[in-house]
Amino acid sequence: MVDLHITMPSGAEYMERTILAIGDIIGKPGMRALFAMLPKMKKTYKADLTIVNGENASDGFGLTPELADTIFQSGADVITSGNHIWQQREIYRYLDEQPMMLRPANYPSGNPGHGSCIFNAGGIRLAVLNLQGRYGMWPIDCPFKKANELLRKVKSEADAVIVDFHAENPQEKEALAYHLDGKITALFGTHTHIQTADQRVLPSGTGFITDIGSTGPDQSIIGFDANIGIQRHLTDLPLRNEVSENSAVVSALVVRFDEQSPLTTTEIFPVREAAGF
């Protein structure tokens, strides 16, 4: 477990709330690790809301309704996703029917599903927004404009706001975090599968980390078989990645805030725990 963390000084007594965000689930090893580890992690960190990015749970590419149900049964309150969510077509109806299953909100209107939800945790309303970047990815609608639109929508409906920004480019992730600084509780990045060490609280109180990493095989290339990854780079052939079967780790982020000031992060730190199998 990474124990480096940032804490904002506090004054009077307050009721602290905790968000636990789990990085991209990679195939069967990631699912096994999540099922084994999440209940304990929720208890350890006293999570009021648990968000799991599940877009790579189906053999590394996409998500099925059955796997989504398993993620919820493991203890997730909200499932977020990203660009791979469309690869398993059977999830499309599920996206429409399950309010806590999100896809990036800035795909064009008319696509299945929705990109935001509100979870009630003991009287405090927590909005979760799912957005996708455009740099180095498919150039969909502007995540900055969509974020502004969603914030106007949830302003009167939510106390705290958490954003999963599924994006490739660190500059784009930081830019959106600064753009939303003071308007949301925290923004965490997903998609690159590599946990970064830049967690911090921005000047107006929003917590930020570039990427929370992935939940899946440890000794791998972003969760996939290392030998195939090497050959892809040596040959430039479009070899299909295969999920590594090595032992798994759970990569996550803990965000805490005072319910009296729910748009201000008081503590933020990454977590990386071995599943032991």
Short mmCIF file of C-alpha atoms in Angstrom, two decimals:
data_model
loop_
_atom_site.label_atom_id
_atom_site.label_comp_id
_atom_site.label_asym_id
_atom_site.label_seq_id
_atom_site.Cartn_x
_atom_site.Cartn_y
_atom_site.Cartn_z
CA MET A 1 0.00 0.00 0.00
CA VAL A 2 1.23 3.50 -0.81
CA ASP A 3 1.11 5.55 2.37
CA LEU A 4 2.16 8.89 0.90
CA HIS A 5 -0.79 11.24 1.26
CA ILE A 6 -1.75 14.87 1.40
CA THR A 7 -3.84 16.26 4.23
CA MET A 8 -5.34 19.72 4.44
CA PRO A 9 -5.31 21.29 7.92
CA SER A 10 -8.67 21.20 9.68
CA GLY A 11 -10.26 23.36 12.33
CA ALA A 12 -13.45 22.47 14.13
CA GLU A 13 -14.88 18.99 14.42
CA TYR A 14 -16.67 17.72 11.33
CA MET A 15 -18.20 14.63 9.79
CA GLU A 16 -15.67 13.23 7.34
CA ARG A 17 -16.79 11.42 4.21
CA THR A 18 -14.69 9.05 2.11
CA ILE A 19 -14.69 8.16 -1.58
CA LEU A 20 -12.91 4.98 -2.70
CA ALA A 21 -12.17 4.81 -6.43
CA ILE A 22 -10.86 1.59 -7.99
CA GLY A 23 -8.75 1.73 -11.16
CA ASP A 24 -9.60 0.00 -14.46
CA ILE A 25 -10.46 -3.70 -13.99
CA ILE A 26 -8.32 -5.82 -16.35
CA GLY A 27 -9.85 -9.18 -17.30
CA LYS A 28 -10.27 -12.20 -15.04
CA PRO A 29 -7.29 -11.43 -12.78
CA GLY A 30 -8.71 -7.98 -12.08
CA MET A 31 -12.18 -9.37 -11.41
CA ARG A 32 -10.80 -11.99 -9.00
CA ALA A 33 -8.78 -9.33 -7.17
CA LEU A 34 -11.77 -7.00 -6.93
CA PHE A 35 -14.08 -9.73 -5.61
CA ALA A 36 -11.51 -10.77 -2.99
CA MET A 37 -10.24 -7.36 -1.91
CA LEU A 38 -13.01 -4.78 -2.24
CA PRO A 39 -15.10 -5.67 0.85
CA LYS A 40 -12.01 -5.41 3.07
CA MET A 41 -10.85 -2.18 1.45
CA LYS A 42 -14.27 -0.57 1.89
CA LYS A 43 -14.14 -1.44 5.58
CA THR A 44 -10.53 -0.33 6.02
CA TYR A 45 -11.06 3.09 4.45
CA LYS A 46 -14.66 3.47 5.70
CA ALA A 47 -15.91 4.28 2.22
CA ASP A 48 -19.19 6.15 1.86
CA LEU A 49 -19.08 5.77 -1.93
CA THR A 50 -17.16 3.21 -3.98
CA ILE A 51 -16.56 3.84 -7.69
CA VAL A 52 -15.10 1.11 -9.93
CA ASN A 53 -13.96 1.65 -13.51
CA GLY A 54 -15.05 -1.56 -15.24
CA GLU A 55 -14.43 -0.91 -18.93
CA ASN A 56 -11.75 -3.61 -19.39
CA ALA A 57 -13.30 -6.38 -17.29
CA SER A 58 -14.26 -8.58 -20.27
CA ASP A 59 -10.90 -10.10 -21.24
CA GLY A 60 -9.39 -6.62 -21.29
CA PHE A 61 -11.88 -5.11 -23.75
CA GLY A 62 -15.31 -3.92 -22.67
CA LEU A 63 -17.86 -5.06 -20.11
CA THR A 64 -20.79 -7.49 -20.14
CA PRO A 65 -23.98 -7.26 -18.05
CA GLU A 66 -22.95 -10.37 -16.10
CA LEU A 67 -19.58 -8.87 -15.18
CA ALA A 68 -21.20 -5.55 -14.29
CA ASP A 69 -23.57 -7.38 -11.94
CA THR A 70 -20.56 -9.11 -10.34
CA ILE A 71 -18.81 -5.76 -9.84
CA PHE A 72 -21.88 -4.38 -8.09
CA GLN A 73 -22.15 -7.53 -5.98
CA SER A 74 -18.50 -7.13 -5.00
CA GLY A 75 -19.32 -3.78 -3.39
CA ALA A 76 -19.27 -1.11 -6.10
CA ASP A 77 -21.87 1.63 -5.78
CA VAL A 78 -21.14 3.14 -9.20
CA ILE A 79 -19.39 1.68 -12.27
CA THR A 80 -17.65 4.10 -14.63
CA SER A 81 -16.12 3.31 -18.01
CA GLY A 82 -14.38 4.75 -21.06
CA ASN A 83 -13.65 4.20 -24.73
CA HIS A 84 -13.83 0.38 -24.55
CA ILE A 85 -17.34 0.32 -23.12
CA TRP A 86 -18.83 -0.07 -26.63
CA GLN A 87 -16.91 -3.26 -27.53
CA GLN A 88 -19.40 -5.71 -25.99
CA ARG A 89 -22.74 -4.89 -27.61
CA GLU A 90 -24.77 -6.74 -24.98
CA ILE A 91 -23.93 -3.96 -22.50
CA TYR A 92 -25.88 -1.35 -24.48
CA ARG A 93 -29.28 -2.15 -23.00
CA TYR A 94 -27.73 -2.45 -19.55
CA LEU A 95 -26.35 1.08 -19.92
CA ASP A 96 -29.89 2.35 -20.41
CA GLU A 97 -31.43 0.32 -17.61
CA GLN A 98 -28.89 0.57 -14.76
CA PRO A 99 -28.70 4.15 -13.36
CA MET A 100 -25.41 3.54 -11.53
CA MET A 101 -23.66 2.20 -14.66
CA LEU A 102 -22.02 5.10 -16.50
CA ARG A 103 -20.41 5.67 -19.86
CA PRO A 104 -18.56 8.88 -20.79
CA ALA A 105 -21.10 11.70 -20.93
CA ASN A 106 -19.50 13.49 -23.86
CA TYR A 107 -20.33 10.89 -26.50
CA PRO A 108 -22.89 12.37 -28.94
CA SER A 109 -26.51 12.39 -27.85
CA GLY A 110 -28.55 9.39 -28.92
CA ASN A 111 -26.01 6.80 -27.77
CA PRO A 112 -27.07 4.26 -25.14
CA GLY A 113 -26.66 5.10 -21.48
CA HIS A 114 -25.84 8.17 -19.45
CA GLY A 115 -22.75 9.86 -18.07
CA SER A 116 -23.75 10.94 -14.56
CA CYS A 117 -25.62 9.72 -11.51
CA ILE A 118 -26.30 10.74 -7.92
CA PHE A 119 -25.73 8.39 -4.99
CA ASN A 120 -27.23 9.12 -1.58
CA ALA A 121 -24.81 8.15 1.20
CA GLY A 122 -26.42 8.61 4.58
CA GLY A 123 -28.02 11.93 3.75
CA ILE A 124 -25.24 13.42 1.63
CA ARG A 125 -25.77 13.45 -2.12
CA LEU A 126 -22.74 12.44 -4.18
CA ALA A 127 -22.74 13.12 -7.93
CA VAL A 128 -20.44 11.03 -10.14
CA LEU A 129 -19.59 12.34 -13.61
CA ASN A 130 -17.87 10.22 -16.27
CA LEU A 131 -16.02 12.04 -19.07
CA GLN A 132 -13.57 11.02 -21.81
CA GLY A 133 -10.60 12.89 -23.22
CA ARG A 134 -9.95 13.68 -26.87
CA TYR A 135 -6.16 13.94 -27.19
CA GLY A 136 -4.77 10.66 -28.53
CA MET A 137 -8.30 9.21 -28.49
CA TRP A 138 -11.43 9.34 -30.64
CA PRO A 139 -12.35 13.07 -30.99
CA ILE A 140 -15.79 13.03 -29.39
CA ASP A 141 -17.64 16.03 -27.93
CA CYS A 142 -15.72 18.51 -25.77
CA PRO A 143 -15.31 17.21 -22.19
CA PHE A 144 -14.86 20.76 -20.85
CA LYS A 145 -18.19 21.97 -22.24
CA LYS A 146 -19.93 18.76 -21.19
CA ALA A 147 -18.54 19.13 -17.66
CA ASN A 148 -19.95 22.65 -17.46
CA GLU A 149 -23.32 21.39 -18.66
CA LEU A 150 -23.42 18.53 -16.15
CA LEU A 151 -22.44 20.78 -13.27
CA ARG A 152 -25.31 23.12 -14.06
CA LYS A 153 -27.58 20.08 -14.09
CA VAL A 154 -26.49 18.63 -10.72
CA LYS A 155 -25.91 21.94 -8.90
CA SER A 156 -29.17 21.76 -6.96
CA GLU A 157 -29.22 17.96 -6.72
CA ALA A 158 -25.80 17.09 -5.25
CA ASP A 159 -23.58 18.13 -2.37
CA ALA A 160 -20.28 16.63 -3.54
CA VAL A 161 -19.14 15.97 -7.12
CA ILE A 162 -16.60 13.36 -8.24
CA VAL A 163 -15.29 13.11 -11.82
CA ASP A 164 -13.72 10.07 -13.52
CA PHE A 165 -11.87 11.55 -16.51
CA HIS A 166 -10.93 8.70 -18.83
CA ALA A 167 -8.15 10.23 -20.89
CA GLU A 168 -4.73 9.56 -22.41
CA ASN A 169 -3.05 12.95 -22.13
CA PRO A 170 -1.82 14.19 -18.70
CA GLN A 171 -2.01 17.81 -19.84
CA GLU A 172 -5.68 17.43 -20.77
CA LYS A 173 -6.40 15.81 -17.39
CA GLU A 174 -4.69 18.60 -15.47
CA ALA A 175 -6.38 21.26 -17.58
CA LEU A 176 -9.85 19.90 -16.84
CA ALA A 177 -9.03 19.59 -13.13
CA TYR A 178 -7.93 23.23 -12.96
CA HIS A 179 -10.93 24.28 -15.04
CA LEU A 180 -13.21 22.66 -12.46
CA ASP A 181 -11.17 23.60 -9.38
CA GLY A 182 -13.51 24.73 -6.61
CA LYS A 183 -16.58 23.49 -8.50
CA ILE A 184 -16.09 19.78 -7.78
CA THR A 185 -14.75 17.73 -4.88
CA ALA A 186 -12.21 15.69 -6.85
CA LEU A 187 -11.18 14.59 -10.32
CA PHE A 188 -9.24 11.39 -10.91
CA GLY A 189 -7.86 10.11 -14.19
CA THR A 190 -8.26 6.61 -15.61
CA HIS A 191 -7.32 4.87 -18.89
CA THR A 192 -3.49 4.69 -18.87
CA HIS A 193 -3.43 1.85 -16.27
CA ILE A 194 -0.35 3.40 -14.61
CA GLN A 195 -0.79 4.85 -11.13
CA THR A 196 0.79 8.31 -10.87
CA ALA A 197 2.30 9.97 -7.80
CA ASP A 198 1.03 13.52 -8.36
CA GLN A 199 -1.98 13.49 -6.02
CA ARG A 200 -2.67 16.95 -4.65
CA VAL A 201 -5.28 19.48 -3.63
CA LEU A 202 -5.60 22.34 -6.14
CA PRO A 203 -5.72 26.00 -5.00
CA SER A 204 -9.51 26.19 -4.70
CA GLY A 205 -9.88 22.83 -2.96
CA THR A 206 -10.41 20.20 -5.65
CA GLY A 207 -8.49 16.94 -5.21
CA PHE A 208 -6.64 15.62 -8.27
CA ILE A 209 -4.50 12.74 -9.51
CA THR A 210 -3.54 12.12 -13.14
CA ASP A 211 -4.28 8.39 -13.05
CA ILE A 212 -5.27 5.93 -10.33
CA GLY A 213 -3.86 2.92 -12.20
CA SER A 214 -5.43 -0.46 -12.93
CA THR A 215 -6.70 -3.49 -11.04
CA GLY A 216 -5.24 -6.56 -12.65
CA PRO A 217 -1.95 -8.37 -13.39
CA ASP A 218 1.10 -6.78 -11.77
CA GLN A 219 3.96 -8.19 -13.85
CA SER A 220 2.57 -7.13 -17.22
CA ILE A 221 2.46 -4.32 -19.74
CA ILE A 222 -0.54 -2.25 -18.63
CA GLY A 223 -2.25 -5.50 -17.62
CA PHE A 224 -1.47 -7.47 -20.78
CA ASP A 225 1.00 -10.21 -21.69
CA ALA A 226 4.50 -8.72 -21.77
CA ASN A 227 5.79 -10.91 -24.60
CA ILE A 228 2.98 -9.82 -26.92
CA GLY A 229 3.62 -6.20 -25.96
CA ILE A 230 7.30 -6.53 -26.83
CA GLN A 231 6.50 -8.11 -30.20
CA ARG A 232 4.03 -5.34 -31.03
CA HIS A 233 6.83 -2.80 -30.63
CA LEU A 234 9.51 -4.89 -32.37
CA THR A 235 7.39 -5.75 -35.41
CA ASP A 236 4.81 -2.94 -35.64
CA LEU A 237 2.23 -5.65 -36.30
CA PRO A 238 -1.32 -5.14 -34.93
CA LEU A 239 -1.07 -8.10 -32.55
CA ARG A 240 -4.06 -8.38 -30.24
CA ASN A 241 -3.24 -7.91 -26.58
CA GLU A 242 -4.05 -10.76 -24.21
CA VAL A 243 -4.57 -10.31 -20.49
CA SER A 244 -1.62 -11.56 -18.45
CA GLU A 245 -2.36 -14.30 -15.93
CA ASN A 246 0.22 -13.12 -13.37
CA SER A 247 -0.76 -12.22 -9.80
CA ALA A 248 -2.97 -9.17 -9.48
CA VAL A 249 -2.90 -5.87 -7.61
CA VAL A 250 -5.68 -3.44 -6.78
CA SER A 251 -4.89 0.19 -7.60
CA ALA A 252 -7.18 2.76 -6.05
CA LEU A 253 -7.59 6.27 -4.70
CA VAL A 254 -8.97 7.49 -1.39
CA VAL A 255 -10.53 10.97 -1.27
CA ARG A 256 -11.90 12.52 1.92
CA PHE A 257 -13.90 15.69 2.49
CA ASP A 258 -15.76 17.48 5.28
CA GLU A 259 -19.52 17.22 4.74
CA GLN A 260 -19.78 20.85 5.84
CA SER A 261 -17.57 21.80 2.84
CA PRO A 262 -18.22 18.98 0.37
CA LEU A 263 -16.51 20.67 -2.58
CA THR A 264 -13.17 20.78 -0.75
CA THR A 265 -10.91 17.73 -0.53
CA THR A 266 -9.27 17.38 2.89
CA GLU A 267 -7.21 14.27 2.14
CA ILE A 268 -6.21 12.39 -1.00
CA PHE A 269 -3.87 9.42 -1.40
CA PRO A 270 -3.33 6.50 -3.80
CA VAL A 271 -3.51 2.87 -2.71
CA ARG A 272 -1.87 -0.18 -4.29
CA GLU A 273 -2.52 -3.55 -2.63
CA ALA A 274 -1.47 -7.02 -3.77
CA ALA A 275 -4.26 -9.58 -4.03
CA GLY A 276 -1.88 -12.42 -3.18
CA PHE A 277 -2.80 -14.64 -6.14
#
